[in-house]
Amino acid sequence: MANHFRDRIKSGELAPGDPLPSVAEIREQFDVAAKTVSRALAVLKSEGLVTSRGSLGTVVAKSPIVITGSDRLERMARNGLRYAPGETSTGHRVMRRSVYDSEVCKALDLEPGDEAVIRIRVFRQEGRPTSVGVSVYPPHTVNAVPELADDVRMVRQFNELYTERTGREVTKGQRAAHARQASQDELDALEIDAPPHTSVAVMVTTVTFHDDENSLGYWEDVYAPGTRVPLSD
């Protein structure tokens, strides 16, 4: 039961403020005892996904978990939703830059100084910035999907276009998470007003996409402090 409602919240089918069915309705739907329903709801409350709202019963919490990065691909494949209710993105930028970051070069088999296309956007929930998404694409990916270099929002995901045009399946690698100090650009994008020379820790997730021959893209998401992010794949 907890998985059922967690998935609906993650997919955007249930938006912040939406009520869950009553205990009686959940009991009938899953054919379980009231105690079992109470345990499932307690799990969701402990995860910050739902809250009690008096006569409204149990509702989706105001700030549920944030779905960004590679999880968006799975959500779009499931229900076609690019954004969850109340979610938007701003600050879209597209640029060609020489890449020197050792982690990015290693992930994409680039030599330091090689050129790549970099796409940046800020994701927001109810107007509040929750994460900065950065995606980096090497030349062979851009050759197959030239839309990646256009300074506009992509209408479709790059992996779908790449597979259509090359016949090669795109595979998502293992997503990893680590913490580090935020850069000033990241603090500005996340609207964090920190005193000069103050260290602000942020969580970062990364994932690399590839086909059977090449690395195709490197995605990095930088999350604002306090943001809840699912890490299971």
mmCIF file of N, CA and C in Angstrom, residues 11-78:
data_model
loop_
_atom_site.group_PDB
_atom_site.id
_atom_site.type_symbol
_atom_site.label_atom_id
_atom_site.label_comp_id
_atom_site.label_asym_id
_atom_site.label_seq_id
_atom_site.Cartn_x
_atom_site.Cartn_y
_atom_site.Cartn_z
ATOM 1 N N SER A 11 5.119 9.991 -9.320
ATOM 2 C CA SER A 11 4.793 10.160 -10.735
ATOM 3 C C SER A 11 4.042 11.452 -11.020
ATOM 4 N N GLY A 12 3.584 12.130 -9.969
ATOM 5 C CA GLY A 12 2.819 13.360 -10.169
ATOM 6 C C GLY A 12 1.335 13.134 -10.304
ATOM 7 N N GLU A 13 0.888 11.887 -10.198
ATOM 8 C CA GLU A 13 -0.545 11.608 -10.281
ATOM 9 C C GLU A 13 -1.287 12.178 -9.072
ATOM 10 N N LEU A 14 -0.587 12.233 -7.933
ATOM 11 C CA LEU A 14 -1.127 12.879 -6.738
ATOM 12 C C LEU A 14 -0.280 14.112 -6.449
ATOM 13 N N ALA A 15 -0.926 15.268 -6.403
ATOM 14 C CA ALA A 15 -0.221 16.531 -6.215
ATOM 15 C C ALA A 15 -0.295 16.960 -4.750
ATOM 16 N N PRO A 16 0.608 17.882 -4.332
ATOM 17 C CA PRO A 16 0.524 18.412 -2.967
ATOM 18 C C PRO A 16 -0.877 18.940 -2.668
ATOM 19 N N GLY A 17 -1.440 18.506 -1.529
ATOM 20 C CA GLY A 17 -2.781 18.919 -1.145
ATOM 21 C C GLY A 17 -3.870 17.947 -1.556
ATOM 22 N N ASP A 18 -3.576 17.049 -2.481
ATOM 23 C CA ASP A 18 -4.577 16.061 -2.894
ATOM 24 C C ASP A 18 -4.842 15.080 -1.754
ATOM 25 N N PRO A 19 -6.101 14.735 -1.510
ATOM 26 C CA PRO A 19 -6.414 13.781 -0.453
ATOM 27 C C PRO A 19 -6.192 12.342 -0.903
ATOM 28 N N LEU A 20 -5.753 11.519 0.026
ATOM 29 C CA LEU A 20 -5.722 10.082 -0.211
ATOM 30 C C LEU A 20 -7.113 9.519 0.087
ATOM 31 N N PRO A 21 -7.419 8.346 -0.428
ATOM 32 C CA PRO A 21 -8.700 7.737 -0.077
ATOM 33 C C PRO A 21 -8.815 7.568 1.439
ATOM 34 N N SER A 22 -10.020 7.439 1.921
ATOM 35 C CA SER A 22 -10.239 7.224 3.348
ATOM 36 C C SER A 22 -9.726 5.846 3.758
ATOM 37 N N VAL A 23 -9.575 5.640 5.062
ATOM 38 C CA VAL A 23 -9.123 4.337 5.563
ATOM 39 C C VAL A 23 -10.072 3.239 5.099
ATOM 40 N N ALA A 24 -11.360 3.522 5.160
ATOM 41 C CA ALA A 24 -12.336 2.516 4.728
ATOM 42 C C ALA A 24 -12.171 2.182 3.248
ATOM 43 N N GLU A 25 -11.931 3.201 2.424
ATOM 44 C CA GLU A 25 -11.765 2.969 0.985
ATOM 45 C C GLU A 25 -10.491 2.187 0.697
ATOM 46 N N ILE A 26 -9.403 2.516 1.432
ATOM 47 C CA ILE A 26 -8.147 1.791 1.235
ATOM 48 C C ILE A 26 -8.303 0.336 1.683
ATOM 49 N N ARG A 27 -9.009 0.128 2.806
ATOM 50 C CA ARG A 27 -9.250 -1.237 3.276
ATOM 51 C C ARG A 27 -9.976 -2.055 2.211
ATOM 52 N N GLU A 28 -10.985 -1.448 1.613
ATOM 53 C CA GLU A 28 -11.752 -2.162 0.593
ATOM 54 C C GLU A 28 -10.919 -2.415 -0.650
ATOM 55 N N GLN A 29 -10.112 -1.419 -1.046
ATOM 56 C CA GLN A 29 -9.307 -1.556 -2.259
ATOM 57 C C GLN A 29 -8.272 -2.672 -2.137
ATOM 58 N N PHE A 30 -7.625 -2.770 -0.956
ATOM 59 C CA PHE A 30 -6.535 -3.741 -0.786
ATOM 60 C C PHE A 30 -6.950 -4.970 0.026
ATOM 61 N N ASP A 31 -8.181 -4.951 0.535
ATOM 62 C CA ASP A 31 -8.698 -6.072 1.312
ATOM 63 C C ASP A 31 -7.783 -6.378 2.503
ATOM 64 N N VAL A 32 -7.569 -5.357 3.328
ATOM 65 C CA VAL A 32 -6.695 -5.497 4.503
ATOM 66 C C VAL A 32 -7.403 -4.922 5.724
ATOM 67 N N ALA A 33 -6.810 -5.146 6.895
ATOM 68 C CA ALA A 33 -7.359 -4.633 8.141
ATOM 69 C C ALA A 33 -7.007 -3.159 8.314
ATOM 70 N N ALA A 34 -7.770 -2.475 9.161
ATOM 71 C CA ALA A 34 -7.529 -1.061 9.423
ATOM 72 C C ALA A 34 -6.140 -0.828 9.997
ATOM 73 N N LYS A 35 -5.649 -1.761 10.821
ATOM 74 C CA LYS A 35 -4.317 -1.621 11.409
ATOM 75 C C LYS A 35 -3.240 -1.605 10.331
ATOM 76 N N THR A 36 -3.422 -2.422 9.298
ATOM 77 C CA THR A 36 -2.456 -2.466 8.194
ATOM 78 C C THR A 36 -2.454 -1.152 7.433
ATOM 79 N N VAL A 37 -3.628 -0.576 7.211
ATOM 80 C CA VAL A 37 -3.714 0.732 6.542
ATOM 81 C C VAL A 37 -2.995 1.789 7.373
ATOM 82 N N SER A 38 -3.204 1.762 8.684
ATOM 83 C CA SER A 38 -2.571 2.748 9.568
ATOM 84 C C SER A 38 -1.057 2.651 9.495
ATOM 85 N N ARG A 39 -0.524 1.420 9.427
ATOM 86 C CA ARG A 39 0.934 1.257 9.326
ATOM 87 C C ARG A 39 1.452 1.818 8.010
ATOM 88 N N ALA A 40 0.732 1.571 6.909
ATOM 89 C CA ALA A 40 1.164 2.086 5.610
ATOM 90 C C ALA A 40 1.165 3.612 5.595
ATOM 91 N N LEU A 41 0.118 4.219 6.156
ATOM 92 C CA LEU A 41 0.054 5.682 6.199
ATOM 93 C C LEU A 41 1.140 6.249 7.100
ATOM 94 N N ALA A 42 1.466 5.531 8.184
ATOM 95 C CA ALA A 42 2.528 5.986 9.080
ATOM 96 C C ALA A 42 3.876 5.996 8.362
ATOM 97 N N VAL A 43 4.100 5.001 7.495
ATOM 98 C CA VAL A 43 5.340 4.963 6.712
ATOM 99 C C VAL A 43 5.436 6.193 5.806
ATOM 100 N N LEU A 44 4.341 6.500 5.119
ATOM 101 C CA LEU A 44 4.334 7.655 4.213
ATOM 102 C C LEU A 44 4.511 8.963 4.977
ATOM 103 N N LYS A 45 3.927 9.056 6.161
ATOM 104 C CA LYS A 45 4.101 10.260 6.971
ATOM 105 C C LYS A 45 5.544 10.403 7.429
ATOM 106 N N SER A 46 6.174 9.293 7.819
ATOM 107 C CA SER A 46 7.566 9.345 8.269
ATOM 108 C C SER A 46 8.510 9.771 7.152
ATOM 109 N N GLU A 47 8.124 9.520 5.899
ATOM 110 C CA GLU A 47 8.925 9.912 4.733
ATOM 111 C C GLU A 47 8.629 11.340 4.292
ATOM 112 N N GLY A 48 7.671 11.994 4.957
ATOM 113 C CA GLY A 48 7.339 13.369 4.602
ATOM 114 C C GLY A 48 6.486 13.492 3.361
ATOM 115 N N LEU A 49 5.867 12.387 2.930
ATOM 116 C CA LEU A 49 5.082 12.412 1.697
ATOM 117 C C LEU A 49 3.638 12.822 1.931
ATOM 118 N N VAL A 50 3.093 12.495 3.089
ATOM 119 C CA VAL A 50 1.705 12.830 3.390
ATOM 120 C C VAL A 50 1.629 13.420 4.787
ATOM 121 N N THR A 51 0.493 14.054 5.074
ATOM 122 C CA THR A 51 0.269 14.628 6.390
ATOM 123 C C THR A 51 -1.219 14.567 6.718
ATOM 124 N N SER A 52 -1.562 14.607 7.999
ATOM 125 C CA SER A 52 -2.964 14.619 8.410
ATOM 126 C C SER A 52 -3.495 16.041 8.316
ATOM 127 N N ARG A 53 -4.706 16.192 7.799
ATOM 128 C CA ARG A 53 -5.279 17.524 7.590
ATOM 129 C C ARG A 53 -6.717 17.564 8.101
ATOM 130 N N GLY A 54 -6.923 17.226 9.380
ATOM 131 C CA GLY A 54 -8.227 17.344 10.014
ATOM 132 C C GLY A 54 -9.322 16.606 9.279
ATOM 133 N N SER A 55 -10.383 17.352 8.937
ATOM 134 C CA SER A 55 -11.543 16.737 8.290
ATOM 135 C C SER A 55 -11.236 16.231 6.887
ATOM 136 N N LEU A 56 -10.124 16.714 6.296
ATOM 137 C CA LEU A 56 -9.754 16.260 4.954
ATOM 138 C C LEU A 56 -9.092 14.896 4.988
ATOM 139 N N GLY A 57 -8.738 14.432 6.177
ATOM 140 C CA GLY A 57 -8.072 13.144 6.280
ATOM 141 C C GLY A 57 -6.588 13.261 5.972
ATOM 142 N N THR A 58 -6.045 12.309 5.258
ATOM 143 C CA THR A 58 -4.624 12.295 4.901
ATOM 144 C C THR A 58 -4.448 12.882 3.510
ATOM 145 N N VAL A 59 -3.550 13.873 3.388
ATOM 146 C CA VAL A 59 -3.318 14.541 2.099
ATOM 147 C C VAL A 59 -1.832 14.492 1.767
ATOM 148 N N VAL A 60 -1.529 14.693 0.484
ATOM 149 C CA VAL A 60 -0.135 14.758 0.051
ATOM 150 C C VAL A 60 0.503 16.005 0.637
ATOM 151 N N ALA A 61 1.709 15.870 1.165
ATOM 152 C CA ALA A 61 2.384 16.968 1.831
ATOM 153 C C ALA A 61 2.695 18.104 0.860
ATOM 154 N N LYS A 62 2.852 19.295 1.402
ATOM 155 C CA LYS A 62 3.108 20.492 0.601
ATOM 156 C C LYS A 62 4.394 20.375 -0.202
ATOM 157 N N SER A 63 5.435 19.815 0.401
ATOM 158 C CA SER A 63 6.723 19.678 -0.281
ATOM 159 C C SER A 63 7.105 18.200 -0.350
ATOM 160 N N PRO A 64 6.540 17.461 -1.303
ATOM 161 C CA PRO A 64 6.875 16.040 -1.419
ATOM 162 C C PRO A 64 8.261 15.872 -2.020
ATOM 163 N N ILE A 65 8.661 14.630 -2.227
ATOM 164 C CA ILE A 65 9.968 14.363 -2.808
ATOM 165 C C ILE A 65 10.072 14.983 -4.196
ATOM 166 N N VAL A 66 11.282 15.366 -4.559
ATOM 167 C CA VAL A 66 11.539 16.033 -5.831
ATOM 168 C C VAL A 66 12.042 15.010 -6.840
ATOM 169 N N ILE A 67 11.408 14.967 -8.006
ATOM 170 C CA ILE A 67 11.800 14.039 -9.063
ATOM 171 C C ILE A 67 12.538 14.813 -10.148
ATOM 172 N N THR A 68 13.834 14.583 -10.260
ATOM 173 C CA THR A 68 14.630 15.246 -11.283
ATOM 174 C C THR A 68 15.545 14.218 -11.927
ATOM 175 N N GLY A 69 16.417 14.697 -12.793
ATOM 176 C CA GLY A 69 17.396 13.823 -13.401
ATOM 177 C C GLY A 69 16.782 12.638 -14.122
ATOM 178 N N SER A 70 17.422 11.485 -14.005
ATOM 179 C CA SER A 70 17.011 10.309 -14.764
ATOM 180 C C SER A 70 15.640 9.801 -14.355
ATOM 181 N N ASP A 71 15.179 10.126 -13.127
ATOM 182 C CA ASP A 71 13.850 9.692 -12.721
ATOM 183 C C ASP A 71 12.760 10.322 -13.580
ATOM 184 N N ARG A 72 13.056 11.462 -14.178
ATOM 185 C CA ARG A 72 12.069 12.102 -15.059
ATOM 186 C C ARG A 72 11.774 11.227 -16.270
ATOM 187 N N LEU A 73 12.803 10.552 -16.773
ATOM 188 C CA LEU A 73 12.604 9.692 -17.936
ATOM 189 C C LEU A 73 11.596 8.593 -17.619
ATOM 190 N N GLU A 74 11.720 8.003 -16.437
ATOM 191 C CA GLU A 74 10.812 6.928 -16.050
ATOM 192 C C GLU A 74 9.399 7.465 -15.843
ATOM 193 N N ARG A 75 9.281 8.680 -15.267
ATOM 194 C CA ARG A 75 7.961 9.246 -15.066
ATOM 195 C C ARG A 75 7.291 9.553 -16.400
ATOM 196 N N MET A 76 8.044 10.109 -17.340
ATOM 197 C CA MET A 76 7.473 10.429 -18.647
ATOM 198 C C MET A 76 7.070 9.160 -19.390
ATOM 199 N N ALA A 77 7.878 8.104 -19.261
ATOM 200 C CA ALA A 77 7.529 6.850 -19.921
ATOM 201 C C ALA A 77 6.265 6.250 -19.322
ATOM 202 N N ARG A 78 6.054 6.509 -18.028
ATOM 203 C CA ARG A 78 4.907 5.926 -17.339
ATOM 204 C C ARG A 78 3.618 6.672 -17.625
#
